[in-house]
Coordinates of C-alpha atoms in Angstrom, one line a residue:
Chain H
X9 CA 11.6 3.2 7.2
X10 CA 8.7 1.1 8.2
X11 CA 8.4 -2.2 5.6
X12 CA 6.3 -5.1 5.9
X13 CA 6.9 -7.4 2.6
X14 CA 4.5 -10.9 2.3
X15 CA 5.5 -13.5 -0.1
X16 CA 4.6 -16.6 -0.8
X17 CA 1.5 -16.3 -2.4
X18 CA 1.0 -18.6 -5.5
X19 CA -1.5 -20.6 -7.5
X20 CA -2.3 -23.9 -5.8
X21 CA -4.9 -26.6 -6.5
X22 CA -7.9 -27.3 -4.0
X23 CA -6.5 -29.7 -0.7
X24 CA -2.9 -28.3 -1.3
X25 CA 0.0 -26.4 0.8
X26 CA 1.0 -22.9 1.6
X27 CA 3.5 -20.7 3.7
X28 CA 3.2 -17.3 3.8
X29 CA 6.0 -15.0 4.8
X30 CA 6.0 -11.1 6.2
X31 CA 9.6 -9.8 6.3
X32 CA 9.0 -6.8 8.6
X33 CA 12.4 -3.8 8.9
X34 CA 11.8 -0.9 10.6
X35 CA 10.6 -1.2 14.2
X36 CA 11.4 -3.8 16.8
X37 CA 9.6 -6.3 15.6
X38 CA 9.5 -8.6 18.7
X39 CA 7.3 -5.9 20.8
X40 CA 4.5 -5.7 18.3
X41 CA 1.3 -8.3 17.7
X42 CA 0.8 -9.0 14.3
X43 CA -2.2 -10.1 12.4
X44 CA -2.8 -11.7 8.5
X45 CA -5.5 -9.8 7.2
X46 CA -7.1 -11.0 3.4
X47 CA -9.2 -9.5 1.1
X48 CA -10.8 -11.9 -1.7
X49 CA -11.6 -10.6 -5.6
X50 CA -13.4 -7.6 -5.4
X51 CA -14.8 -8.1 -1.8
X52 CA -14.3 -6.2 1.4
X53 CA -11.4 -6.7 4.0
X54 CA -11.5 -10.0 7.1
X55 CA -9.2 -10.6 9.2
X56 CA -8.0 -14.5 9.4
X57 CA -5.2 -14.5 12.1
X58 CA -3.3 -12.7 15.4
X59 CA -0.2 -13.6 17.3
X60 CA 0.8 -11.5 20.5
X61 CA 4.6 -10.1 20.7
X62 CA 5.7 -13.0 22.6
X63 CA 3.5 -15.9 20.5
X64 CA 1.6 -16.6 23.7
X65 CA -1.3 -15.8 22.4
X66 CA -2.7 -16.8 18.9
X67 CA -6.3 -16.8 17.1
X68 CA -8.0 -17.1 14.0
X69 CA -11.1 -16.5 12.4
X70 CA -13.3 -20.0 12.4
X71 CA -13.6 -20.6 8.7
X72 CA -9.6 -21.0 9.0
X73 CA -9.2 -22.4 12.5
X74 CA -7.5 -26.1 12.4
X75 CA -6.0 -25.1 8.4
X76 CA -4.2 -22.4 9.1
X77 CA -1.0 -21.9 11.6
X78 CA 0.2 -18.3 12.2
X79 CA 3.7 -18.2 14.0
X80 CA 6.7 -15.8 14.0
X81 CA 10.0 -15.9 14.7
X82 CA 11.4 -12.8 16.3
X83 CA 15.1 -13.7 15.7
X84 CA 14.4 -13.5 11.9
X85 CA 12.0 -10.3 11.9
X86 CA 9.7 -12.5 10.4
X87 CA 5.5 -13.3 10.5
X88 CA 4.2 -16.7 8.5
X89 CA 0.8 -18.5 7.6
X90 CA 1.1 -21.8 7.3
X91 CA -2.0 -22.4 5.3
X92 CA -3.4 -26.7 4.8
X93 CA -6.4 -27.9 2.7
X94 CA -6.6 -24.7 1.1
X95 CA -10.2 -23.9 -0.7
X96 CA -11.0 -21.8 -3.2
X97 CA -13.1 -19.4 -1.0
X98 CA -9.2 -18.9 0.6
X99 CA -8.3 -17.1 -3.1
X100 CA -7.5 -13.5 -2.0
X101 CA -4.4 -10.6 -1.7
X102 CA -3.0 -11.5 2.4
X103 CA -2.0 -8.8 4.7
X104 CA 0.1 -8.7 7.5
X105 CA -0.5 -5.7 9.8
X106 CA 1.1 -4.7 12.7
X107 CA -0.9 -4.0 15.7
X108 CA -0.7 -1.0 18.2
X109 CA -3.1 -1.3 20.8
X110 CA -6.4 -2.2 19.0
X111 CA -5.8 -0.9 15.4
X112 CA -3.3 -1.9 12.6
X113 CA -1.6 1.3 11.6
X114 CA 1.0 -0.6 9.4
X115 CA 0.2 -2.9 6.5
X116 CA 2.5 -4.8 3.8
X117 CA 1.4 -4.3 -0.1
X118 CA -0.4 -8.0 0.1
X119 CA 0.7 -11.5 -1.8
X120 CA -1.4 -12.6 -3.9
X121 CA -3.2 -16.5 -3.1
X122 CA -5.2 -18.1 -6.0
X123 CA -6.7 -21.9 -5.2
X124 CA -8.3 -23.5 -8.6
Chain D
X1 CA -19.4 -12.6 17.8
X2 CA -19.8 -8.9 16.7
X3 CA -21.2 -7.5 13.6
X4 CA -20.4 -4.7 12.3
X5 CA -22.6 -3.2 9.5
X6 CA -21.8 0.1 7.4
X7 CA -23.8 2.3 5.6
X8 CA -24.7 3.5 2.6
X9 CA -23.1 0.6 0.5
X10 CA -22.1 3.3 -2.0
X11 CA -21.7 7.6 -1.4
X12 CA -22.0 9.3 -4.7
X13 CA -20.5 12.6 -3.9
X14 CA -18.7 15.5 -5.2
X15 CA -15.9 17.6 -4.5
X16 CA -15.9 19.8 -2.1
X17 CA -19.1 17.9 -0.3
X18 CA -19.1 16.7 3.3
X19 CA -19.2 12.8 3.1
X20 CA -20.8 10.8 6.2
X21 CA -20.2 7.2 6.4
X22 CA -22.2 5.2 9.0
X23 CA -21.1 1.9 10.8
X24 CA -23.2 0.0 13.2
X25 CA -22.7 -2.9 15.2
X26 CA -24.6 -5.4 16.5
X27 CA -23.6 -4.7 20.2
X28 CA -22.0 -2.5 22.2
X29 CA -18.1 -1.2 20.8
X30 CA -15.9 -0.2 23.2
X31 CA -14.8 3.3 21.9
X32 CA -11.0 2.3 22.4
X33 CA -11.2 -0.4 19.6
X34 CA -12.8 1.5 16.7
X35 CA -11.0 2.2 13.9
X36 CA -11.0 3.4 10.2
X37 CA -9.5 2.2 7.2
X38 CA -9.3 3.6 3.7
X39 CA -8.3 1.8 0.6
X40 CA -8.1 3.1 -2.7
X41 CA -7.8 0.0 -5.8
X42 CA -5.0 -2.3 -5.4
X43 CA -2.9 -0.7 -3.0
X44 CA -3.0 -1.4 1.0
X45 CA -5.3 -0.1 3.4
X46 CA -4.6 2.7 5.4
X47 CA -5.4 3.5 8.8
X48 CA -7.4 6.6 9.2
X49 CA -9.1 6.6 12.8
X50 CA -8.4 5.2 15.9
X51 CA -9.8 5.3 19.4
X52 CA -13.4 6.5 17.7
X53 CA -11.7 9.7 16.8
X54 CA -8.1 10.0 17.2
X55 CA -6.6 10.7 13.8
X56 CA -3.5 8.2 12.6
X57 CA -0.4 10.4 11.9
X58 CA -0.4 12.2 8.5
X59 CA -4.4 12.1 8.1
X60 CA -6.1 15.4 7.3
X61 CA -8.1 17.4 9.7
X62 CA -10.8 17.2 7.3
X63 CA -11.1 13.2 8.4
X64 CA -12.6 13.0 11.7
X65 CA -14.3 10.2 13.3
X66 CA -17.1 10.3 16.5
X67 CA -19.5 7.7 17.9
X68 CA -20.4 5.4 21.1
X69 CA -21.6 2.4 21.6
X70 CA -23.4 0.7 18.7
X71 CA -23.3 3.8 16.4
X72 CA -20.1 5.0 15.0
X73 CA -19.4 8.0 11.8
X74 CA -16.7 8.6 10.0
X75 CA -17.1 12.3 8.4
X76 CA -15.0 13.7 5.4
X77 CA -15.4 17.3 5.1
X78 CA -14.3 19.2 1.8
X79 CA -13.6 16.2 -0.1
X80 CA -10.8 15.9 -2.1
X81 CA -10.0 14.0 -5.4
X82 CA -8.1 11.5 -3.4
X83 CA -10.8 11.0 -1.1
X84 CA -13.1 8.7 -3.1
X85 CA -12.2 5.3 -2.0
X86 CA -13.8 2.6 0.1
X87 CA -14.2 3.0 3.4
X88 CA -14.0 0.2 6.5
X89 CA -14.6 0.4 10.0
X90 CA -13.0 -2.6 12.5
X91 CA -13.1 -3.1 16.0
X92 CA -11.1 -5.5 18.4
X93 CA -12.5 -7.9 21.3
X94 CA -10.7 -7.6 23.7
X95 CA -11.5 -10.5 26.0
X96 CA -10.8 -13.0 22.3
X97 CA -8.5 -11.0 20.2
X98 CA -10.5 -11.2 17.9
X99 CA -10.9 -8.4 15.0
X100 CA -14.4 -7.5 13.0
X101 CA -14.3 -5.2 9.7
X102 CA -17.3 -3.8 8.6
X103 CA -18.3 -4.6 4.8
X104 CA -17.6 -1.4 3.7
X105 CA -18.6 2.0 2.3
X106 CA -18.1 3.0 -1.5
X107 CA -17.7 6.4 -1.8
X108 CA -17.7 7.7 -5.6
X109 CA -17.5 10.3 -7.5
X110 CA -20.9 12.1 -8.0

């Protein structure tokens, strides 16, 4: 069975430290791009981060560029956000998603990130 | 950077109804990186669409999707119980791998 499973997500005070994790089983992980997708309170869906199969190529969506690091380890099965000087416009249930071609047609349940 | 901009905010409907959800954006989509999602409250979204109108495995027949360039539709015909969700569209550049949803489409229960 396909499973993607974040963790990670805590409370955290403005200026602090994250790491997200997405422990992904099910498919071979190192041939897919992945992508952290987040959703604040009761707002609609963005998209903050994608990393190709190989890592080669990696972007994010401004308002997160130079904070946040996305990297993977394909030895481990394993997607992360490394998230810095966290704001409290960065409160929000985090995605990962795997890619296939230009959609993402698998998604994990979401960890839940509260800055205050 | 495009925008992507759906319509109506909310779709009172009920069921049994067609539903027709609208998303626009702000320049011209390439009809390979359109998708649909659907997400009913506090669970994951779920990949309806993709391609413009290429259905994800498992979705009904009565979900289909059509469109070109700027204007895209996402039609739900009969609906169903289960149907009333929100509703996002999302495409993917390309040339910056970058990714764009849309702010969504409410559809209630009427």
């Amino acid at each position: 069975e396909v499973n993607l499973v974040e963790s990670g997500g805590d409370l955290v005070q403005p200026g602090g430290s994250l790491r997200l994790s997405c422990a992904v089983s099910g498919f071979p992980f190192s041939s897919y791009a992945l992508n952290w997708v987040r959703q604040a309170p009761g707002k609609g869906l963005e998209w903050i981060s994608y990393i190709s199969s190989d890592s080669r190529t990696i972007s994010y969506e401004d308002s997160v560029e130079g904070r946040f690091t996305i990297s993977r380890d394909n030895a481990k099965n394993s997607l992360y956000l490394q998230m810095n000087s966290l704001r409290v416009v960065d409160t929000g249930v985090y995605y990962c998603a795997r890619l296939s071609y230009y959609h993402m047609d698998i998604w994990g349940k979401g960890t839940t990130v509260t800055v205050s | 950077e495009i925008v992507l901009t759906q319509s109506p905010g909310t779709l009172s409907l009920s069921p049994g109804q067609r539903a027709t959800l609208s998303c626009r954006a702000s320049q011209t989509v390439d009809s390979s990186s359109l998708a649909w999602y659907q997400q009913t409250p506090g669970q994951a979204p779920r990949l309806l669409i993709h391609g413009t109108s290429t259905r994800a495995t498992g979705i009904p027949v009565r979900f289909s999707g059509s469109g070109s360039g700027t204007d895209f539709t996402l039609t739900i015909n009969r609906l169903e119980p289960e149907d009333f969700a929100v509703y996002y569209c999302q495409q993917f550049g390309r040339s910056t791998f970058t990714f764009t949803f849309g702010q969504g489409t409410k559809l209630e229960i009427k």
